[in-house]
PDB file of C-alpha atoms in Angstrom:
ATOM      1  CA  UNK A   1      76.462 111.762  27.687  1.00 50.00           C
ATOM      2  CA  UNK A   2      80.124 111.636  26.669  1.00 57.00           C
ATOM      3  CA  UNK A   3      80.106 107.907  25.676  1.00 56.00           C
ATOM      4  CA  UNK A   4      76.994 108.455  23.529  1.00 57.00           C
ATOM      5  CA  UNK A   5      78.625 111.421  21.835  1.00 56.00           C
ATOM      6  CA  UNK A   6      81.804 109.358  21.178  1.00 51.00           C
ATOM      7  CA  UNK A   7      79.773 106.506  19.747  1.00 47.00           C
ATOM      8  CA  UNK A   8      77.795 108.857  17.525  1.00 46.00           C
ATOM      9  CA  UNK A   9      80.971 110.591  16.355  1.00 49.00           C
ATOM     10  CA  UNK A  10      82.607 107.216  15.599  1.00 49.00           C
ATOM     11  CA  UNK A  11      79.605 106.041  13.587  1.00 45.00           C
ATOM     12  CA  UNK A  12      79.462 109.301  11.686  1.00 45.00           C
ATOM     13  CA  UNK A  13      83.190 109.073  10.877  1.00 48.00           C
ATOM     14  CA  UNK A  14      82.793 105.506   9.605  1.00 44.00           C
ATOM     15  CA  UNK A  15      79.864 106.529   7.420  1.00 48.00           C
ATOM     16  CA  UNK A  16      81.811 109.429   5.891  1.00 43.00           C
ATOM     17  CA  UNK A  17      84.831 107.203   5.257  1.00 43.00           C
ATOM     18  CA  UNK A  18      82.609 104.571   3.655  1.00 42.00           C
ATOM     19  CA  UNK A  19      80.934 107.103   1.388  1.00 40.00           C
ATOM     20  CA  UNK A  20      84.199 108.727   0.351  1.00 38.00           C
ATOM     21  CA  UNK A  21      85.736 105.311  -0.412  1.00 41.00           C
ATOM     22  CA  UNK A  22      82.738 104.439  -2.586  1.00 41.00           C
ATOM     23  CA  UNK A  23      82.916 107.724  -4.481  1.00 46.00           C
ATOM     24  CA  UNK A  24      86.676 107.329  -5.012  1.00 72.00           C
ATOM     25  CA  UNK A  25      86.427 103.770  -6.340  1.00 91.00           C
ATOM     26  CA  UNK A  26      87.434 103.580  -9.997  1.00 95.00           C
ATOM     27  CA  UNK A  27      85.485 101.320 -12.347  1.00 96.00           C
ATOM     28  CA  UNK A  28      87.343  99.000 -14.722  1.00 95.00           C
ATOM     29  CA  UNK A  29      86.137 101.130 -17.630  1.00 96.00           C
ATOM     30  CA  UNK A  30      87.346 104.361 -16.004  1.00 97.00           C
ATOM     31  CA  UNK A  31      90.725 102.767 -15.226  1.00 97.00           C
ATOM     32  CA  UNK A  32      91.011 101.693 -18.883  1.00 98.00           C
ATOM     33  CA  UNK A  33      90.260 105.255 -20.025  1.00 97.00           C
ATOM     34  CA  UNK A  34      92.742 106.758 -17.536  1.00 97.00           C
ATOM     35  CA  UNK A  35      95.554 104.396 -18.456  1.00 97.00           C
ATOM     36  CA  UNK A  36      95.077 104.114 -22.211  1.00 97.00           C
ATOM     37  CA  UNK A  37      92.845 106.738 -23.822  1.00 97.00           C
ATOM     38  CA  UNK A  38      94.333 109.969 -25.169  1.00 95.00           C
ATOM     39  CA  UNK A  39      92.105 110.959 -28.046  1.00 91.00           C
ATOM     40  CA  UNK A  40      93.178 114.617 -27.781  1.00 85.00           C
ATOM     41  CA  UNK A  41      96.709 114.048 -29.085  1.00 79.00           C
ATOM     42  CA  UNK A  42      97.039 114.684 -32.816  1.00 71.00           C
ATOM     43  CA  UNK A  43     100.255 114.291 -34.796  1.00 67.00           C
ATOM     44  CA  UNK A  44     103.411 112.994 -33.110  1.00 74.00           C
ATOM     45  CA  UNK A  45     103.594 113.564 -29.352  1.00 79.00           C
ATOM     46  CA  UNK A  46     106.727 115.302 -28.072  1.00 84.00           C
ATOM     47  CA  UNK A  47     109.819 113.595 -26.666  1.00 85.00           C
ATOM     48  CA  UNK A  48     108.631 113.817 -23.018  1.00 92.00           C
ATOM     49  CA  UNK A  49     105.073 112.636 -23.806  1.00 95.00           C
ATOM     50  CA  UNK A  50     105.352 109.260 -22.013  1.00 95.00           C
ATOM     51  CA  UNK A  51     107.042 110.704 -18.906  1.00 94.00           C
ATOM     52  CA  UNK A  52     104.422 113.432 -18.609  1.00 94.00           C
ATOM     53  CA  UNK A  53     101.363 111.297 -19.409  1.00 95.00           C
ATOM     54  CA  UNK A  54     102.392 108.405 -17.152  1.00 94.00           C
ATOM     55  CA  UNK A  55     102.807 110.855 -14.238  1.00 94.00           C
ATOM     56  CA  UNK A  56      99.635 112.808 -15.070  1.00 94.00           C
ATOM     57  CA  UNK A  57      97.597 109.585 -15.239  1.00 95.00           C
ATOM     58  CA  UNK A  58      98.909 108.268 -11.892  1.00 93.00           C
ATOM     59  CA  UNK A  59     101.117 105.432 -13.128  1.00 94.00           C
ATOM     60  CA  UNK A  60     104.332 106.564 -11.421  1.00 92.00           C
ATOM     61  CA  UNK A  61     103.339 107.057  -7.772  1.00 88.00           C
ATOM     62  CA  UNK A  62     104.251 103.870  -5.884  1.00 90.00           C
ATOM     63  CA  UNK A  63     106.202 102.263  -8.703  1.00 91.00           C
ATOM     64  CA  UNK A  64     106.919 102.869 -12.351  1.00 93.00           C
ATOM     65  CA  UNK A  65     104.641 100.956 -14.707  1.00 94.00           C
ATOM     66  CA  UNK A  66     107.037  99.052 -17.018  1.00 94.00           C
ATOM     67  CA  UNK A  67     104.949  99.279 -20.216  1.00 95.00           C
ATOM     68  CA  UNK A  68     101.868 101.278 -21.170  1.00 97.00           C
ATOM     69  CA  UNK A  69     100.126 102.064 -24.443  1.00 97.00           C
ATOM     70  CA  UNK A  70      98.132 105.215 -25.169  1.00 97.00           C
ATOM     71  CA  UNK A  71      95.443 105.057 -27.848  1.00 97.00           C
ATOM     72  CA  UNK A  72      95.021 108.211 -29.946  1.00 95.00           C
ATOM     73  CA  UNK A  73      91.498 107.382 -31.098  1.00 95.00           C
ATOM     74  CA  UNK A  74      88.037 108.462 -29.999  1.00 96.00           C
ATOM     75  CA  UNK A  75      86.499 106.443 -27.184  1.00 97.00           C
ATOM     76  CA  UNK A  76      83.712 105.477 -29.603  1.00 97.00           C
ATOM     77  CA  UNK A  77      86.263 103.928 -31.984  1.00 97.00           C
ATOM     78  CA  UNK A  78      87.794 101.943 -29.111  1.00 97.00           C
ATOM     79  CA  UNK A  79      84.374 100.896 -27.828  1.00 97.00           C
ATOM     80  CA  UNK A  80      83.444  99.696 -31.349  1.00 98.00           C
ATOM     81  CA  UNK A  81      86.267  97.130 -31.173  1.00 98.00           C
ATOM     82  CA  UNK A  82      84.132  95.272 -28.606  1.00 98.00           C
ATOM     83  CA  UNK A  83      81.751  94.355 -31.450  1.00 97.00           C
ATOM     84  CA  UNK A  84      84.444  92.739 -33.601  1.00 97.00           C
ATOM     85  CA  UNK A  85      84.780  88.912 -33.553  1.00 96.00           C
ATOM     86  CA  UNK A  86      86.253  87.310 -30.433  1.00 96.00           C
ATOM     87  CA  UNK A  87      89.970  86.507 -30.381  1.00 97.00           C
ATOM     88  CA  UNK A  88      92.119  84.865 -27.672  1.00 95.00           C
ATOM     89  CA  UNK A  89      93.371  87.261 -24.982  1.00 95.00           C
ATOM     90  CA  UNK A  90      97.133  87.510 -24.380  1.00 94.00           C
ATOM     91  CA  UNK A  91      96.390  87.623 -20.641  1.00 88.00           C
ATOM     92  CA  UNK A  92      94.899  84.202 -19.835  1.00 88.00           C
ATOM     93  CA  UNK A  93      92.952  85.740 -16.909  1.00 87.00           C
ATOM     94  CA  UNK A  94      91.016  87.927 -19.323  1.00 87.00           C
ATOM     95  CA  UNK A  95      88.169  86.789 -21.559  1.00 88.00           C
ATOM     96  CA  UNK A  96      86.032  88.238 -24.314  1.00 95.00           C
ATOM     97  CA  UNK A  97      88.832  89.916 -26.281  1.00 97.00           C
ATOM     98  CA  UNK A  98      88.302  91.624 -29.621  1.00 98.00           C
ATOM     99  CA  UNK A  99      90.837  92.900 -32.177  1.00 97.00           C
ATOM    100  CA  UNK A 100      90.470  96.128 -34.143  1.00 97.00           C
ATOM    101  CA  UNK A 101      89.822  95.612 -37.835  1.00 96.00           C
ATOM    102  CA  UNK A 102      92.315  98.344 -38.793  1.00 96.00           C
ATOM    103  CA  UNK A 103      95.553  99.782 -37.369  1.00 97.00           C
ATOM    104  CA  UNK A 104      95.148 102.571 -34.826  1.00 96.00           C
ATOM    105  CA  UNK A 105      97.486 105.391 -33.885  1.00 95.00           C
ATOM    106  CA  UNK A 106      99.160 104.513 -30.577  1.00 96.00           C
ATOM    107  CA  UNK A 107     102.101 105.537 -28.421  1.00 95.00           C
ATOM    108  CA  UNK A 108     103.965 102.730 -26.660  1.00 96.00           C
ATOM    109  CA  UNK A 109     105.806 103.744 -23.488  1.00 96.00           C
ATOM    110  CA  UNK A 110     108.612 101.489 -22.181  1.00 95.00           C
ATOM    111  CA  UNK A 111     110.305 102.158 -18.850  1.00 94.00           C
ATOM    112  CA  UNK A 112     113.997 103.121 -19.097  1.00 92.00           C
ATOM    113  CA  UNK A 113     116.546 101.642 -16.704  1.00 86.00           C
ATOM    114  CA  UNK A 114     117.338 103.540 -13.508  1.00 80.00           C
ATOM    115  CA  UNK A 115     113.846 105.002 -13.134  1.00 85.00           C
ATOM    116  CA  UNK A 116     112.432 105.544  -9.644  1.00 87.00           C
ATOM    117  CA  UNK A 117     108.844 106.214  -8.518  1.00 87.00           C
ATOM    118  CA  UNK A 118     107.800 109.820  -9.209  1.00 83.00           C
ATOM    119  CA  UNK A 119     110.844 110.132 -11.504  1.00 88.00           C
ATOM    120  CA  UNK A 120     109.967 107.474 -14.067  1.00 92.00           C
ATOM    121  CA  UNK A 121     111.596 107.860 -17.472  1.00 94.00           C
ATOM    122  CA  UNK A 122     110.300 106.121 -20.585  1.00 94.00           C
ATOM    123  CA  UNK A 123     111.261 105.473 -24.178  1.00 94.00           C
ATOM    124  CA  UNK A 124     108.412 105.981 -26.597  1.00 94.00           C
ATOM    125  CA  UNK A 125     107.382 104.544 -29.920  1.00 94.00           C
ATOM    126  CA  UNK A 126     104.664 106.171 -32.072  1.00 94.00           C
ATOM    127  CA  UNK A 127     103.143 103.600 -34.424  1.00 95.00           C
ATOM    128  CA  UNK A 128      99.948 102.372 -36.031  1.00 96.00           C
ATOM    129  CA  UNK A 129      98.939  98.859 -34.968  1.00 97.00           C
ATOM    130  CA  UNK A 130      95.847  96.749 -34.540  1.00 97.00           C
ATOM    131  CA  UNK A 131      94.856  96.624 -30.879  1.00 97.00           C
ATOM    132  CA  UNK A 132      93.070  93.977 -28.822  1.00 97.00           C
ATOM    133  CA  UNK A 133      90.771  94.875 -25.929  1.00 97.00           C
ATOM    134  CA  UNK A 134      88.860  92.811 -23.384  1.00 97.00           C
ATOM    135  CA  UNK A 135      85.232  93.925 -23.004  1.00 97.00           C
ATOM    136  CA  UNK A 136      82.669  93.370 -20.240  1.00 96.00           C
ATOM    137  CA  UNK A 137      79.048  94.121 -19.452  1.00 95.00           C
ATOM    138  CA  UNK A 138      75.794  93.933 -21.362  1.00 94.00           C
ATOM    139  CA  UNK A 139      76.780  96.950 -23.439  1.00 95.00           C
ATOM    140  CA  UNK A 140      80.394  95.681 -23.905  1.00 96.00           C
ATOM    141  CA  UNK A 141      82.784  98.306 -22.558  1.00 97.00           C
ATOM    142  CA  UNK A 142      86.588  98.016 -22.919  1.00 97.00           C
ATOM    143  CA  UNK A 143      88.366  97.263 -19.642  1.00 97.00           C
ATOM    144  CA  UNK A 144      91.762  95.840 -20.676  1.00 96.00           C
ATOM    145  CA  UNK A 145      94.260  96.445 -23.461  1.00 97.00           C
ATOM    146  CA  UNK A 146      96.479  93.576 -24.587  1.00 95.00           C
ATOM    147  CA  UNK A 147     100.039  94.650 -25.416  1.00 90.00           C
ATOM    148  CA  UNK A 148      99.996  95.482 -29.154  1.00 88.00           C
ATOM    149  CA  UNK A 149     102.037  93.170 -31.392  1.00 83.00           C
TER     150      UNK A 149
END
């Protein structure tokens, strides 16, 4: 009776772990939104914007992400870029890149020297630039943002 109960408990544990892993998996599109989309910010973000957003969005846990760009546009506007003509991707591992046909409001965050995980400090630059995204799927969803030039 005890071995059967142990086996059943082990199988049940594995099933629960498998289900929780599946539900915690982040899609490429969701990762793109988490790392780059901030359509709620209007005007110029405050001085600590990058430090706070990078931490809030989980980009400072194990290591500090050296560079990140936040897009202050609606998701629909970003998604529409996927229907612009193809352009070469800066990252040679990515394909199907598209460049916005007009400058967009963005905040560039650059890691400052001496930063440590969970205490990452960034310099920020609020600008308007054209952005390039890589898109995937039948309905073309953005999954990667090339560093703006």
